[in-house]
Amino acid sequence: FNAAKPVVREYSLVLKTKDPALLADGGKTLTLAALGDMHLGRTITATRFARAVDLIVPYKPDAVFFLGDILDDHFLLDRAAMGAAVESLNAPLGVWGIVGNHEYISGPIEDSVTILEDLGINVLCDEWTNLGGVLLVAGRDDYSRSSFQASERKSLPEILRGVPEGTSSLPLLVLDHQPRNL
């Protein structure tokens, strides 16, 4: 139901950074958008996906995050239309995503990640990235990984182990489809 009838909710957070002049508008705000549980495939079409994306385009987000269960299956995906919707986001700090349990259920996880990346979504799977020197983003693999793979997902300290000393004071955004054991 939620994937078919998306709703926009706005939240304001105040974060302290050492250098607010790095922010996208030259000092005050960073606009982020997140979409979760789109469940694209046989049930939720590219048209519905485009409508959900169209809801956030007017906010001109600096970065967009897809929070797992983007795919429900690998069938009937109109990849051209979905890719065009992702491209319309035009987010200067990128479009990022993580996998959820349905990316595993859909088929081989490698296939799901390839589909997402082909659509223009940078997938973070137990890794981190630095968004323009303003924000660290850690993307966790899904909690259900061990049900589909012969290994566990990494812990947050393991993921963040490689963050350089100079950037470790940036605000940290953790993307986790099923946040457990925080």
PDB file of C-alpha atoms in Angstrom:
ATOM      1  CA  PHE A   1       0.000   0.000   0.000  1.00  0.00           C
ATOM      2  CA  ASN A   2       2.735   2.501   0.977  1.00  0.00           C
ATOM      3  CA  ALA A   3       4.691   1.842  -2.221  1.00  0.00           C
ATOM      4  CA  ALA A   4       1.572   2.513  -4.282  1.00  0.00           C
ATOM      5  CA  LYS A   5       0.603   5.662  -2.368  1.00  0.00           C
ATOM      6  CA  PRO A   6       3.824   7.454  -1.359  1.00  0.00           C
ATOM      7  CA  VAL A   7       3.683  10.385   1.048  1.00  0.00           C
ATOM      8  CA  VAL A   8       6.198  13.189   1.621  1.00  0.00           C
ATOM      9  CA  ARG A   9       7.192  13.863   5.217  1.00  0.00           C
ATOM     10  CA  GLU A  10       9.512  16.752   6.039  1.00  0.00           C
ATOM     11  CA  TYR A  11      11.922  16.787   8.966  1.00  0.00           C
ATOM     12  CA  SER A  12      14.405  19.449   9.997  1.00  0.00           C
ATOM     13  CA  LEU A  13      17.586  18.495  11.797  1.00  0.00           C
ATOM     14  CA  VAL A  14      20.202  20.839  13.175  1.00  0.00           C
ATOM     15  CA  LEU A  15      23.700  19.411  12.991  1.00  0.00           C
ATOM     16  CA  LYS A  16      26.893  21.101  14.024  1.00  0.00           C
ATOM     17  CA  THR A  17      29.831  20.872  11.658  1.00  0.00           C
ATOM     18  CA  LYS A  18      33.289  22.333  11.851  1.00  0.00           C
ATOM     19  CA  ASP A  19      32.909  24.092   8.514  1.00  0.00           C
ATOM     20  CA  PRO A  20      29.291  24.930   7.616  1.00  0.00           C
ATOM     21  CA  ALA A  21      30.541  26.961   4.639  1.00  0.00           C
ATOM     22  CA  LEU A  22      30.975  23.626   2.839  1.00  0.00           C
ATOM     23  CA  LEU A  23      27.239  23.066   2.655  1.00  0.00           C
ATOM     24  CA  ALA A  24      25.465  23.103  -0.682  1.00  0.00           C
ATOM     25  CA  ASP A  25      23.921  26.577  -0.349  1.00  0.00           C
ATOM     26  CA  GLY A  26      27.137  28.162   0.942  1.00  0.00           C
ATOM     27  CA  GLY A  27      26.526  27.799   4.627  1.00  0.00           C
ATOM     28  CA  LYS A  28      23.125  26.932   6.006  1.00  0.00           C
ATOM     29  CA  THR A  29      21.259  23.909   4.712  1.00  0.00           C
ATOM     30  CA  LEU A  30      21.583  20.557   3.060  1.00  0.00           C
ATOM     31  CA  THR A  31      18.434  19.015   1.581  1.00  0.00           C
ATOM     32  CA  LEU A  32      18.284  15.226   1.630  1.00  0.00           C
ATOM     33  CA  ALA A  33      15.526  12.979   0.317  1.00  0.00           C
ATOM     34  CA  ALA A  34      14.884   9.340   1.146  1.00  0.00           C
ATOM     35  CA  LEU A  35      12.613   6.751  -0.425  1.00  0.00           C
ATOM     36  CA  GLY A  36      12.119   3.320   1.064  1.00  0.00           C
ATOM     37  CA  ASP A  37      10.355   0.106   0.186  1.00  0.00           C
ATOM     38  CA  MET A  38       9.461   0.916  -3.404  1.00  0.00           C
ATOM     39  CA  HIS A  39       9.111  -2.843  -4.239  1.00  0.00           C
ATOM     40  CA  LEU A  40       9.476  -2.329  -7.987  1.00  0.00           C
ATOM     41  CA  GLY A  41       8.613  -5.171 -10.322  1.00  0.00           C
ATOM     42  CA  ARG A  42       5.402  -6.911 -11.231  1.00  0.00           C
ATOM     43  CA  THR A  43       3.259  -5.039  -8.706  1.00  0.00           C
ATOM     44  CA  ILE A  44       4.764  -1.565  -8.515  1.00  0.00           C
ATOM     45  CA  THR A  45       5.446  -0.214 -11.981  1.00  0.00           C
ATOM     46  CA  ALA A  46       7.870   2.348 -13.331  1.00  0.00           C
ATOM     47  CA  THR A  47       4.942   4.773 -13.595  1.00  0.00           C
ATOM     48  CA  ARG A  48       4.326   4.592  -9.852  1.00  0.00           C
ATOM     49  CA  PHE A  49       8.049   4.896  -9.247  1.00  0.00           C
ATOM     50  CA  ALA A  50       8.167   8.047 -11.399  1.00  0.00           C
ATOM     51  CA  ARG A  51       5.241   9.504  -9.428  1.00  0.00           C
ATOM     52  CA  ALA A  52       7.104   8.919  -6.153  1.00  0.00           C
ATOM     53  CA  VAL A  53      10.249  10.546  -7.564  1.00  0.00           C
ATOM     54  CA  ASP A  54       8.185  13.467  -8.883  1.00  0.00           C
ATOM     55  CA  LEU A  55       7.076  14.159  -5.306  1.00  0.00           C
ATOM     56  CA  ILE A  56      10.630  14.945  -4.227  1.00  0.00           C
ATOM     57  CA  VAL A  57      12.024  16.654  -7.357  1.00  0.00           C
ATOM     58  CA  PRO A  58      10.565  20.086  -6.380  1.00  0.00           C
ATOM     59  CA  TYR A  59      12.614  20.008  -3.156  1.00  0.00           C
ATOM     60  CA  LYS A  60      15.821  20.006  -5.251  1.00  0.00           C
ATOM     61  CA  PRO A  61      17.589  17.570  -2.918  1.00  0.00           C
ATOM     62  CA  ASP A  62      21.354  17.725  -2.668  1.00  0.00           C
ATOM     63  CA  ALA A  63      21.413  13.932  -2.244  1.00  0.00           C
ATOM     64  CA  VAL A  64      18.805  11.185  -2.529  1.00  0.00           C
ATOM     65  CA  PHE A  65      18.824   7.881  -0.646  1.00  0.00           C
ATOM     66  CA  PHE A  66      16.938   4.686  -1.518  1.00  0.00           C
ATOM     67  CA  LEU A  67      16.594   2.712   1.704  1.00  0.00           C
ATOM     68  CA  GLY A  68      16.280  -0.890   0.533  1.00  0.00           C
ATOM     69  CA  ASP A  69      13.534  -3.062  -0.920  1.00  0.00           C
ATOM     70  CA  ILE A  70      13.767  -0.909  -4.016  1.00  0.00           C
ATOM     71  CA  LEU A  71      13.125  -4.047  -6.065  1.00  0.00           C
ATOM     72  CA  ASP A  72      10.495  -6.650  -5.368  1.00  0.00           C
ATOM     73  CA  ASP A  73      11.515  -8.913  -8.215  1.00  0.00           C
ATOM     74  CA  HIS A  74      13.451  -8.733 -11.477  1.00  0.00           C
ATOM     75  CA  PHE A  75      10.401  -9.145 -13.727  1.00  0.00           C
ATOM     76  CA  LEU A  76       8.590  -6.487 -15.741  1.00  0.00           C
ATOM     77  CA  LEU A  77      11.068  -3.767 -14.796  1.00  0.00           C
ATOM     78  CA  ASP A  78      10.895  -0.870 -17.248  1.00  0.00           C
ATOM     79  CA  ARG A  79      14.540   0.010 -16.701  1.00  0.00           C
ATOM     80  CA  ALA A  80      14.549   2.877 -19.208  1.00  0.00           C
ATOM     81  CA  ALA A  81      11.641   4.639 -17.458  1.00  0.00           C
ATOM     82  CA  MET A  82      13.073   3.928 -14.014  1.00  0.00           C
ATOM     83  CA  GLY A  83      16.484   5.234 -15.057  1.00  0.00           C
ATOM     84  CA  ALA A  84      14.903   8.399 -16.458  1.00  0.00           C
ATOM     85  CA  ALA A  85      13.117   8.950 -13.140  1.00  0.00           C
ATOM     86  CA  VAL A  86      16.386   8.574 -11.206  1.00  0.00           C
ATOM     87  CA  GLU A  87      18.142  10.936 -13.629  1.00  0.00           C
ATOM     88  CA  SER A  88      15.419  13.560 -13.090  1.00  0.00           C
ATOM     89  CA  LEU A  89      16.519  13.830  -9.457  1.00  0.00           C
ATOM     90  CA  ASN A  90      19.632  15.726 -10.568  1.00  0.00           C
ATOM     91  CA  ALA A  91      21.098  15.560  -7.053  1.00  0.00           C
ATOM     92  CA  PRO A  92      24.528  17.252  -6.957  1.00  0.00           C
ATOM     93  CA  LEU A  93      25.812  14.948  -4.181  1.00  0.00           C
ATOM     94  CA  GLY A  94      24.445  11.842  -5.864  1.00  0.00           C
ATOM     95  CA  VAL A  95      21.770   9.208  -5.674  1.00  0.00           C
ATOM     96  CA  TRP A  96      22.622   6.446  -3.230  1.00  0.00           C
ATOM     97  CA  GLY A  97      20.998   3.240  -2.126  1.00  0.00           C
ATOM     98  CA  ILE A  98      21.284   0.195   0.074  1.00  0.00           C
ATOM     99  CA  VAL A  99      19.906  -3.283  -0.340  1.00  0.00           C
ATOM    100  CA  GLY A 100      17.038  -4.697   1.674  1.00  0.00           C
ATOM    101  CA  ASN A 101      15.806  -8.228   2.103  1.00  0.00           C
ATOM    102  CA  HIS A 102      13.830  -8.066  -1.159  1.00  0.00           C
ATOM    103  CA  GLU A 103      16.972  -7.404  -3.185  1.00  0.00           C
ATOM    104  CA  TYR A 104      18.083 -10.833  -1.910  1.00  0.00           C
ATOM    105  CA  ILE A 105      14.668 -12.452  -2.392  1.00  0.00           C
ATOM    106  CA  SER A 106      14.482 -11.124  -5.991  1.00  0.00           C
ATOM    107  CA  GLY A 107      17.344 -13.320  -7.165  1.00  0.00           C
ATOM    108  CA  PRO A 108      21.115 -13.243  -6.878  1.00  0.00           C
ATOM    109  CA  ILE A 109      22.116 -10.130  -4.926  1.00  0.00           C
ATOM    110  CA  GLU A 110      24.718  -9.335  -7.568  1.00  0.00           C
ATOM    111  CA  ASP A 111      21.930  -9.069 -10.160  1.00  0.00           C
ATOM    112  CA  SER A 112      19.902  -6.749  -7.929  1.00  0.00           C
ATOM    113  CA  VAL A 113      22.919  -4.497  -7.317  1.00  0.00           C
ATOM    114  CA  THR A 114      23.695  -4.407 -11.052  1.00  0.00           C
ATOM    115  CA  ILE A 115      20.100  -3.393 -11.834  1.00  0.00           C
ATOM    116  CA  LEU A 116      20.201  -0.602  -9.238  1.00  0.00           C
ATOM    117  CA  GLU A 117      23.556   0.697 -10.431  1.00  0.00           C
ATOM    118  CA  ASP A 118      22.385   0.589 -14.070  1.00  0.00           C
ATOM    119  CA  LEU A 119      19.472   2.810 -12.990  1.00  0.00           C
ATOM    120  CA  GLY A 120      21.945   5.386 -11.634  1.00  0.00           C
ATOM    121  CA  ILE A 121      21.779   4.447  -7.946  1.00  0.00           C
ATOM    122  CA  ASN A 122      25.187   4.161  -6.252  1.00  0.00           C
ATOM    123  CA  VAL A 123      24.846   1.154  -3.951  1.00  0.00           C
ATOM    124  CA  LEU A 124      26.605   1.206  -0.581  1.00  0.00           C
ATOM    125  CA  CYS A 125      26.878  -2.323   0.766  1.00  0.00           C
ATOM    126  CA  ASP A 126      28.768  -2.366   4.076  1.00  0.00           C
ATOM    127  CA  GLU A 127      30.782   0.663   3.010  1.00  0.00           C
ATOM    128  CA  TRP A 128      30.902   4.417   3.494  1.00  0.00           C
ATOM    129  CA  THR A 129      31.308   7.477   1.336  1.00  0.00           C
ATOM    130  CA  ASN A 130      32.109  11.139   1.895  1.00  0.00           C
ATOM    131  CA  LEU A 131      29.513  13.400   0.286  1.00  0.00           C
ATOM    132  CA  GLY A 132      31.276  16.544  -0.811  1.00  0.00           C
ATOM    133  CA  GLY A 133      33.185  16.979   2.442  1.00  0.00           C
ATOM    134  CA  VAL A 134      29.914  17.733   4.249  1.00  0.00           C
ATOM    135  CA  LEU A 135      28.484  14.388   5.289  1.00  0.00           C
ATOM    136  CA  LEU A 136      29.662  10.836   5.812  1.00  0.00           C
ATOM    137  CA  VAL A 137      27.196   8.180   4.710  1.00  0.00           C
ATOM    138  CA  ALA A 138      27.483   4.553   5.786  1.00  0.00           C
ATOM    139  CA  GLY A 139      25.379   2.041   3.889  1.00  0.00           C
ATOM    140  CA  ARG A 140      24.790  -1.264   5.638  1.00  0.00           C
ATOM    141  CA  ASP A 141      24.060  -4.560   3.969  1.00  0.00           C
ATOM    142  CA  ASP A 142      20.685  -5.944   4.985  1.00  0.00           C
ATOM    143  CA  TYR A 143      20.258  -7.760   8.284  1.00  0.00           C
ATOM    144  CA  SER A 144      18.902 -10.778   6.393  1.00  0.00           C
ATOM    145  CA  ARG A 145      22.168 -11.265   4.470  1.00  0.00           C
ATOM    146  CA  SER A 146      23.118 -14.338   6.495  1.00  0.00           C
ATOM    147  CA  SER A 147      19.908 -16.078   5.338  1.00  0.00           C
ATOM    148  CA  PHE A 148      21.061 -15.791   1.722  1.00  0.00           C
ATOM    149  CA  GLN A 149      24.870 -15.696   1.933  1.00  0.00           C
ATOM    150  CA  ALA A 150      27.416 -17.681   3.916  1.00  0.00           C
ATOM    151  CA  SER A 151      28.486 -14.605   5.872  1.00  0.00           C
ATOM    152  CA  GLU A 152      27.171 -11.886   8.165  1.00  0.00           C
ATOM    153  CA  ARG A 153      26.988  -8.203   7.359  1.00  0.00           C
ATOM    154  CA  LYS A 154      29.744  -6.026   8.804  1.00  0.00           C
ATOM    155  CA  SER A 155      29.309  -4.150  12.052  1.00  0.00           C
ATOM    156  CA  LEU A 156      29.154  -0.374  11.901  1.00  0.00           C
ATOM    157  CA  PRO A 157      32.644  -0.005  13.479  1.00  0.00           C
ATOM    158  CA  GLU A 158      34.020  -2.367  10.799  1.00  0.00           C
ATOM    159  CA  ILE A 159      32.412  -0.285   8.052  1.00  0.00           C
ATOM    160  CA  LEU A 160      33.773   2.973   9.463  1.00  0.00           C
ATOM    161  CA  ARG A 161      37.274   1.644  10.109  1.00  0.00           C
ATOM    162  CA  GLY A 162      38.643   3.239   6.924  1.00  0.00           C
ATOM    163  CA  VAL A 163      37.289   6.755   7.507  1.00  0.00           C
ATOM    164  CA  PRO A 164      40.265   9.171   7.372  1.00  0.00           C
ATOM    165  CA  GLU A 165      41.069  11.039  10.567  1.00  0.00           C
ATOM    166  CA  GLY A 166      40.332  14.450   9.038  1.00  0.00           C
ATOM    167  CA  THR A 167      36.791  13.562   8.021  1.00  0.00           C
ATOM    168  CA  SER A 168      35.718  11.585  11.077  1.00  0.00           C
ATOM    169  CA  SER A 169      34.207  14.740  12.626  1.00  0.00           C
ATOM    170  CA  LEU A 170      31.682  15.146   9.800  1.00  0.00           C
ATOM    171  CA  PRO A 171      28.053  14.286  10.569  1.00  0.00           C
ATOM    172  CA  LEU A 172      27.348  10.590   9.942  1.00  0.00           C
ATOM    173  CA  LEU A 173      24.205   9.303   8.262  1.00  0.00           C
ATOM    174  CA  VAL A 174      23.699   5.540   8.559  1.00  0.00           C
ATOM    175  CA  LEU A 175      21.478   3.840   5.973  1.00  0.00           C
ATOM    176  CA  ASP A 176      20.120   0.504   7.201  1.00  0.00           C
ATOM    177  CA  HIS A 177      16.973  -1.153   5.829  1.00  0.00           C
ATOM    178  CA  GLN A 178      16.439  -3.191   9.009  1.00  0.00           C
ATOM    179  CA  PRO A 179      18.364  -1.326  11.713  1.00  0.00           C
ATOM    180  CA  ARG A 180      19.210  -3.779  14.473  1.00  0.00           C
ATOM    181  CA  ASN A 181      21.934  -4.014  17.065  1.00  0.00           C
ATOM    182  CA  LEU A 182      22.852  -0.342  16.795  1.00  0.00           C
TER     183      LEU A 182
END
